[in-house]
Structure formats: structure tokens, C-alpha cells
């Protein structure tokens, strides 16, 4: 992994993600309370916390899947609080989902193709892509990056769970991402697949930062340089992986809580 | 065309070809549909006017309008009951803007002004229907589009200045150009065949284009489509516009074939029949609506005689259609196309085993 300074230089100045006073209500339930969070370009951060701490809701506020009830979201300096998800994606934001959200009645190739096309032009084109179209090369590259070459033409609904998780990652890497939100990418993966996942994450180009939600500490703490701890919809600690691991309060609330 | 080759886009194909060049493989994969095409080309040589108009012509026109529904329902997951109404708007506009027996109502513009304008107006209507229903899903889409269809029926029924109310329009002629009277049975047949085949091929092609694939993505998972950069609502509305073009052409052909249009061309029974046609044929492939239309037209034409022949009341033909619908949907929720696909898969599997 390259140094933070190197990656910051590659990605320019300012924060990649900046949340100010973000809250999210679901009816009377307060899922997020007054979250203020900055992530630098190229920074790789884990968001940890027990179930129901508000981690996924935080990602949904950033992507616009469920916009915040109050507060502002900035992406590379631009206020995107009111933008629909697809507009944020076109600005270089990507995400994966905790429960695979794929296109089960299309093939692996078509799934990746849609992701590549979604952030390019001619989304509405009525003309089929030719094999020589550069986009087809990107599709093939992404498929081989996540080791799905053997099932390229299979329907996604027929894939094994682990393969669907890999495809989730491929969809998030399509186009030219600047920042990616990974929501429990290792959930349900075999040890081998986890190793592949760590390899993919650490091999990402230096300018691509990410936030990763992960219950598997072995994965999470190996691929990040900073950690944000959440509890009951609030941030209660930020620090380096070593600081967080050593913190007695964290150990009591989270690591000792049987979720590790 | 790497993308195209990944598809199972040929339920009528005879399985993979073994040898031969690219062209040979293509012919073999599309053998059935090519045979059907050749048969349709020479059909006028063996059929009388009744079969040309009442069976083949009607089948292809209903098939086109149902194809418009299939495009939205099968690829987009949006069951729109407004497609018959889109066809009806186009048909009415041909009567209003063009020539009819009512000089006080119709504008008597030539067909080459009236027909394009009718398509534009019908597509505008279809796009509006899409804009109204694109943010809804499932049963709510059906409800909104059914409401639109019903509203248009009552508008046409009760409005006399434009739609001539209950009576509608009669003696609307098919055009006359290139020295051909396109209202005569054989020219009309070929004109309908041309547009039906064209819309079938275009839908098949577009289904594998970025637009068509994205529509299937919207069907499978609209939320994920947003998360990979697509404006789902815009895509749905664009699909309604595209589908409306096909329905509008179908509506104009319907009027040129029947030479009349009235509110009862677009009433709720017709709207539901169109849904039945699309579902019975199968929403999984663009040939489905044409198969459904053929079954419907055959039942509609011959069920009465068949019932009388076995000593039953001929007026029960609707019951027969209903029963046929029930049987097909019970045994194959994806219609005749689904039945065919399962049969091909089973035969293919058996051949594969015995071949080894």
C-alpha cells in the first residue's frame, strides 16, 4: 500500500467525502445522529460498529439511496445532498451492497457491461456495442479481475453466493471510480475468496479511496489506515487501526461484544 | 458482436449449429423464423382475401400492438394497459386529420401529413402515460395505465366535436401512392407484413443494445441501476416512447385495414384482450405477442363455428377464449414462448445424452 501522502497528491486537495451534521430518521427511529465525518481523497477507512449502529445507513446517505433527513453531504467539495444517486455515481462515487443487488436474469457479462455503460455516454443508444468497442475490453478486464471468466455467459441468478459477491465488487469498480463504499464485501466468502478480496482492495490504484464496512477484523484492519467506530447512530471514536484495537472502550463495546 | 452471441434470443432457433461459416450458423439458429418469413411472403399466393385480412392482417396488427406491451412488460417489467389506447389515439388522429365520411369533423389532409402527425401525437400520449406511471411499480402501473385507457374511451365516447362520439369514423381510406391502392387485400397484406416484421426485428435488435439491456437492468433491479449511474425514471419514460412508436403504427394499420374506428375499438374489453394476447404468447420474446395474437384471432374467428358444430351455443366463444387463457397461464406462466423454450431445452438435453 502506498503512503497516504502519495495518494493525497494523486487525488488532489480537499476532502473526498465530507458529512456535516448528518441525521437520518426512519419514522420515529433515529438511525443517524449528527454525524460529522471527513475522508481525504485516496484515504482508506473502515467503519466499524455492532449491528444497528447505523453503518449502512451512513453509506446510504452518502450515495443518496436514502438521503439524510438533515445535514449536508459533500463529494470532492461539491454539495451533493440533493442529487439523485445516479448523479453522484457519474461524479465518481461507487458502492457495493451488503446483500447482493445484481441483475439475476442477465449474464455476468451483461451485468458488468451495464455498469461500464452506466458511467459512460450513450446509455440510451439503440445501437449494439461491437466486439471492438473499447468498453468490451473494460468488461473483460473487470471480469478477470474478480476471477469470473469461467461463468461470463451464465445468468447471474444461477451463480454461487461467493461469485455474486465478487460480481458486486466488479460492478463497483467499473468506469473511473474516485471513491468507493464497500458494504461488508467479505460477508459469506470462503477464506480463499477473502484473500482474493484483500488482494483486490490493496491493489486498487492509489488515488481511489474507500470506506469499508466489515465485521471481519482480519480483512478490515489489513486494508485501511484509519477507523471510525459507530454506536447507536453516532461516531464515538476515530483513529488508526492500532489505536482502535488497543482502546479499552472499543474492546468492551465491540470487539468483546461477540461480534469480532 | 460478442454481446449478441451471449443471448438466448432465439426460442425459435433449432439449437446450436455444428459446422459451416458464420452465415450458416446464423441461418441454422434462425431457421424457424426464416421459414416463417418465407411462408408469409408467399402466403397471398395460396390464401384468399378472407385469410389475408381477417386472419393474417389482423394477427400481425394485434401482434404489433401487443409487441409494444411486451417490450415494456417483458424487458422493462412495466405492464402498461395504455398501449391499445396509444394505438387508438393514432387511429383516431388518422381519421380526424385525414379523410373520412365526416367533412365537418375531419381535416382531409393527405395521408403523408396525417400519418406522421398521428404517430407524433400518439407517441406524445404514450410518453405522457410513461411519465405518469414511471415512478410506480407492479399493480400501480397497471392501475394508472388502465385509468388512462378508460378515460380515453369515455373521452372518445362523449366528445362529439373531435371524436364524433359514439359513432366514431367510417370510410377512412387506406392511402394510394406509387400507383398502388394500399387498401386492396394483397398490397395491404404486404404493408402490414413489412411493418410487423420490421418492428419484430427492431425490438429483437434493440433488446441487446445499451438501451434495451439497461431496460432489463431496470426490470431486474432499479435501485442498483441508480447505483451504477442510470436515471431509472428517464429510462422508463424513454421505453414508453419507444413502445408507443410501434403501437402507433399498429393503430394506423388497424384503421387502414378496417376503414373505421369508434370508441369500442379502444374500450376496456379490447385493452384486456391485448394483455391476454401478450401474456398467452409470452412476454419473454418478441415473437410471443404474434403467437398470442394468432391464437386469439383463430379462436375469435372459428370458436363460434366450432362450438355450434359440437352442439353448443356459439355465443359462448368468449368462454372458450377465457378457458384457453386459463389453461396456458396455469401450465406455462411465461406463455407459449416459455412452453417452447422448455421443450427445446428438454429435446436438446435428450439429444445430447444419446449423442454420446
XYZ file of C-alpha atoms in Angstrom, chain B:
356
model
C -20.999 -8.789 -31.744
C -19.809 -10.536 -28.645
C -22.804 -9.324 -26.724
C -25.279 -10.620 -29.228
C -23.802 -14.062 -29.132
C -24.299 -14.422 -25.414
C -28.052 -14.355 -25.697
C -30.695 -16.942 -25.816
C -32.516 -14.682 -28.189
C -33.825 -17.410 -30.447
C -36.560 -19.504 -28.892
C -37.432 -20.474 -32.436
C -33.875 -21.456 -33.208
C -33.079 -25.112 -33.613
C -30.157 -25.127 -31.223
C -26.522 -24.541 -31.988
C -25.293 -25.247 -35.478
C -22.425 -27.656 -35.838
C -20.384 -26.676 -38.864
C -20.309 -24.070 -41.591
C -19.422 -20.419 -41.625
C -20.867 -17.531 -39.678
C -23.731 -17.214 -42.154
C -24.544 -20.920 -41.985
C -24.701 -20.773 -38.199
C -26.898 -17.714 -38.328
C -29.312 -19.371 -40.775
C -29.442 -22.524 -38.709
C -30.097 -20.640 -35.480
C -32.897 -18.651 -37.067
C -34.226 -21.439 -39.268
C -37.785 -21.427 -37.953
C -38.288 -17.690 -38.100
C -36.755 -17.589 -41.610
C -39.118 -20.347 -42.736
C -41.998 -18.405 -41.247
C -40.809 -15.313 -43.124
C -40.703 -17.166 -46.451
C -44.143 -18.614 -45.781
C -45.559 -15.189 -45.025
C -44.016 -13.814 -48.225
C -45.773 -16.369 -50.436
C -48.952 -16.558 -48.346
C -51.004 -14.326 -50.707
C -50.417 -16.887 -53.486
C -52.273 -19.582 -51.555
C -54.728 -17.636 -49.410
C -57.973 -15.875 -50.245
C -58.865 -12.333 -49.193
C -60.566 -13.524 -46.042
C -57.411 -15.204 -44.748
C -55.233 -12.283 -45.800
C -57.332 -9.692 -43.990
C -59.199 -11.394 -41.189
C -56.530 -13.880 -40.138
C -53.053 -12.758 -41.226
C -53.591 -8.997 -41.308
C -55.458 -8.857 -38.033
C -52.934 -11.185 -36.356
C -49.979 -9.056 -37.382
C -51.618 -5.771 -36.366
C -52.714 -7.077 -32.963
C -49.272 -8.668 -32.647
C -47.593 -5.299 -33.208
C -49.700 -3.539 -30.602
C -49.151 -6.423 -28.178
C -45.427 -6.287 -29.015
C -45.464 -2.739 -27.704
C -46.892 -4.099 -24.438
C -44.380 -6.970 -24.443
C -41.446 -4.568 -24.853
C -42.492 -2.646 -21.759
C -43.625 -5.673 -19.753
C -41.037 -8.245 -20.769
C -37.908 -6.106 -20.901
C -38.936 -3.277 -18.606
C -41.128 -5.053 -16.066
C -43.812 -2.405 -16.657
C -47.208 -3.831 -17.560
C -48.859 -0.959 -19.394
C -52.522 -1.251 -20.316
C -52.298 2.031 -22.229
C -50.717 0.543 -25.372
C -54.051 -0.223 -27.070
C -55.026 3.355 -26.280
C -51.821 4.652 -27.886
C -52.813 2.704 -30.995
C -56.313 4.128 -30.669
C -55.026 7.706 -30.456
C -53.019 7.163 -33.641
C -56.052 5.592 -35.335
C -58.333 8.435 -34.286
C -55.815 11.023 -35.444
C -55.678 9.421 -38.900
C -59.455 9.759 -39.035
C -59.528 13.311 -37.668
C -56.594 14.728 -39.635
C -57.095 12.669 -42.761
C -60.066 11.590 -44.814
C -63.340 10.141 -43.512
C -67.056 10.273 -44.232
C -67.382 13.341 -41.997
C -66.226 16.506 -43.827
C -67.353 18.647 -40.869
C -65.054 16.834 -38.433
C -62.110 15.536 -40.445
C -59.454 17.860 -41.853
C -58.972 15.887 -45.091
C -55.199 16.337 -45.040
C -53.247 13.927 -47.270
C -52.071 10.680 -45.665
C -48.397 11.744 -45.729
C -49.223 14.628 -43.413
C -51.855 12.836 -41.336
C -49.922 9.617 -40.691
C -46.668 11.144 -39.365
C -48.649 13.636 -37.286
C -50.807 10.817 -35.908
C -47.676 8.941 -34.874
C -46.200 12.034 -33.224
C -49.394 12.712 -31.263
C -49.761 9.066 -30.229
C -46.121 8.885 -29.132
C -46.602 12.072 -27.123
C -49.591 10.424 -25.455
C -47.654 7.197 -24.816
C -44.733 9.139 -23.371
C -47.083 11.068 -21.111
C -48.546 7.770 -19.917
C -44.980 6.689 -19.168
C -44.191 9.892 -17.304
C -47.282 9.392 -15.151
C -46.560 5.753 -14.322
C -42.743 5.529 -14.406
C -42.391 6.144 -10.684
C -44.822 3.354 -9.837
C -44.335 -0.397 -9.874
C -46.390 -3.541 -10.413
C -50.098 -3.285 -9.717
C -49.947 0.533 -9.501
C -48.561 0.805 -13.030
C -51.441 -1.378 -14.209
C -53.972 0.786 -12.349
C -52.672 4.106 -13.710
C -52.459 2.903 -17.298
C -55.890 1.266 -17.045
C -57.272 4.580 -15.766
C -55.752 6.352 -18.775
C -57.211 3.778 -21.151
C -60.653 4.087 -19.566
C -60.501 7.890 -19.624
C -59.679 7.918 -23.302
C -62.534 5.532 -24.054
C -65.025 7.838 -22.318
C -63.486 10.918 -23.907
C -63.926 9.396 -27.362
C -67.433 8.208 -26.474
C -68.685 11.536 -25.172
C -66.783 14.073 -27.246
C -68.517 14.920 -30.500
C -66.559 17.894 -31.951
C -63.295 15.939 -32.332
C -64.025 12.238 -31.842
C -67.596 12.158 -33.196
C -68.711 10.383 -30.008
C -70.484 7.049 -30.053
C -70.364 6.732 -33.848
C -66.674 7.344 -34.410
C -65.466 7.490 -38.008
C -66.198 5.345 -41.039
C -64.987 5.016 -44.631
C -61.437 6.025 -43.764
C -59.463 5.019 -46.853
C -56.023 3.441 -46.909
C -53.607 5.599 -48.929
C -52.987 5.399 -52.622
C -49.407 6.040 -53.796
C -46.701 4.641 -56.117
C -49.667 3.638 -58.270
C -50.729 1.076 -55.671
C -54.079 1.047 -53.894
C -52.797 0.075 -50.459
C -56.313 -0.711 -49.312
C -56.568 -3.693 -51.651
C -56.100 -7.016 -49.863
C -52.696 -8.039 -51.239
C -50.920 -4.624 -51.057
C -52.407 -4.093 -47.587
C -51.177 -7.518 -46.534
C -47.629 -6.739 -47.645
C -47.666 -3.327 -45.998
C -48.761 -4.893 -42.700
C -46.213 -7.700 -43.095
C -43.473 -5.136 -43.708
C -44.211 -3.152 -40.544
C -44.816 -6.236 -38.405
C -41.531 -7.819 -39.483
C -39.724 -4.510 -39.094
C -40.985 -3.942 -35.573
C -40.142 -7.554 -34.626
C -36.567 -7.246 -35.910
C -36.084 -3.797 -34.387
C -37.295 -4.921 -30.954
C -35.070 -8.004 -31.121
C -32.093 -5.854 -32.065
C -32.765 -3.136 -29.514
C -33.124 -5.708 -26.734
C -29.344 -6.225 -26.930
C -28.468 -2.549 -27.379
C -27.302 -0.423 -24.422
C -30.827 0.978 -24.160
C -32.500 -2.447 -24.198
C -30.047 -4.021 -21.768
C -30.430 -1.090 -19.406
C -34.189 -1.559 -19.572
C -33.738 -5.182 -18.468
C -31.463 -3.942 -15.710
C -34.231 -1.589 -14.599
C -36.617 -4.539 -14.582
C -34.285 -6.724 -12.509
C -33.080 -4.127 -10.026
C -33.952 -0.431 -10.353
C -32.074 0.527 -7.184
C -28.832 -0.985 -8.424
C -29.318 0.730 -11.773
C -29.304 4.078 -9.964
C -26.164 2.954 -8.139
C -24.292 2.328 -11.386
C -25.235 5.652 -12.921
C -28.605 5.249 -14.671
C -31.520 7.620 -14.360
C -34.164 4.933 -13.918
C -37.178 7.203 -14.380
C -35.795 8.684 -17.600
C -35.074 5.212 -18.906
C -38.593 4.038 -18.201
C -40.151 7.059 -19.907
C -37.890 6.573 -22.938
C -39.058 2.955 -23.113
C -42.693 4.112 -23.173
C -41.858 6.480 -26.029
C -40.140 3.697 -27.975
C -43.008 1.279 -27.400
C -45.523 3.945 -28.405
C -43.998 4.203 -31.894
C -44.778 0.521 -32.524
C -48.283 0.783 -31.073
C -48.984 3.934 -33.093
C -48.016 2.305 -36.397
C -50.168 -0.675 -35.433
C -53.079 1.656 -34.711
C -52.821 3.344 -38.104
C -52.665 -0.011 -39.905
C -55.711 -1.150 -37.920
C -57.702 1.822 -39.206
C -56.461 1.410 -42.771
C -57.491 -2.250 -42.635
C -60.927 -1.754 -41.049
C -61.631 1.670 -42.628
C -63.321 2.722 -39.391
C -62.659 3.498 -35.749
C -65.028 4.018 -32.836
C -64.778 4.188 -29.040
C -65.354 0.434 -28.987
C -62.014 -0.067 -30.758
C -60.359 1.073 -27.519
C -62.778 0.037 -24.768
C -61.671 -1.832 -21.672
C -62.512 -5.244 -23.166
C -60.104 -4.599 -26.063
C -57.448 -3.348 -23.654
C -57.737 -6.523 -21.578
C -57.734 -8.702 -24.706
C -54.415 -7.162 -25.683
C -52.956 -8.082 -22.285
C -54.290 -11.618 -22.731
C -52.657 -11.821 -26.168
C -49.276 -10.688 -24.838
C -49.347 -12.970 -21.793
C -50.600 -16.044 -23.654
C -47.944 -15.603 -26.335
C -45.289 -14.915 -23.736
C -43.544 -11.783 -22.530
C -40.125 -13.428 -22.811
C -39.506 -12.877 -26.510
C -40.847 -10.524 -29.219
C -42.331 -13.433 -31.192
C -44.666 -14.112 -28.237
C -47.182 -11.331 -28.941
C -47.562 -12.511 -32.546
C -48.183 -16.088 -31.414
C -50.684 -14.825 -28.857
C -52.398 -12.692 -31.482
C -52.634 -15.665 -33.843
C -54.237 -17.868 -31.159
C -56.644 -15.073 -30.275
C -57.635 -14.357 -33.877
C -58.150 -18.069 -34.613
C -60.338 -18.522 -31.542
C -62.190 -15.318 -32.253
C -62.852 -16.359 -35.849
C -63.526 -20.077 -35.575
C -64.566 -20.736 -31.961
C -68.163 -19.849 -32.788
C -68.390 -22.379 -35.610
C -66.572 -24.994 -33.553
C -68.974 -24.561 -30.675
C -72.023 -24.763 -32.929
C -70.568 -27.860 -34.604
C -70.459 -29.710 -31.287
C -73.979 -28.564 -30.435
C -73.158 -25.709 -28.033
C -74.255 -22.094 -28.064
C -71.978 -20.128 -30.404
C -72.204 -17.063 -28.216
C -70.050 -18.859 -25.644
C -66.896 -18.263 -27.696
C -65.635 -15.777 -25.102
C -65.787 -18.571 -22.532
C -63.620 -20.682 -24.796
C -61.075 -17.868 -25.103
C -61.122 -17.417 -21.333
C -60.605 -21.136 -20.746
C -57.753 -21.221 -23.233
C -56.130 -18.285 -21.423
C -56.558 -20.056 -18.087
C -55.041 -23.303 -19.337
C -51.983 -21.647 -20.894
C -51.288 -19.394 -17.924
C -51.770 -22.290 -15.483
C -49.384 -24.604 -17.303
C -46.929 -22.006 -18.535
C -46.826 -18.638 -16.783
C -44.412 -17.428 -19.461
C -46.839 -18.264 -22.254
C -46.351 -20.264 -25.432
C -42.780 -18.959 -25.783
C -41.991 -20.414 -22.357
C -43.525 -23.774 -23.307
C -41.463 -23.808 -26.477
C -38.228 -22.969 -24.638
C -38.712 -25.750 -22.107
C -39.487 -28.211 -24.902
C -36.353 -27.198 -26.857
C -34.225 -27.496 -23.720
C -35.597 -30.956 -22.956
C -35.154 -32.207 -26.529
C -31.668 -30.684 -26.618
C -30.742 -32.436 -23.376
C -32.051 -35.791 -24.650
C -30.175 -35.468 -27.940
C -27.019 -34.511 -26.070
C -27.262 -37.683 -23.962
C -27.994 -40.057 -26.824
C -25.230 -38.492 -28.916
C -22.552 -39.642 -26.502
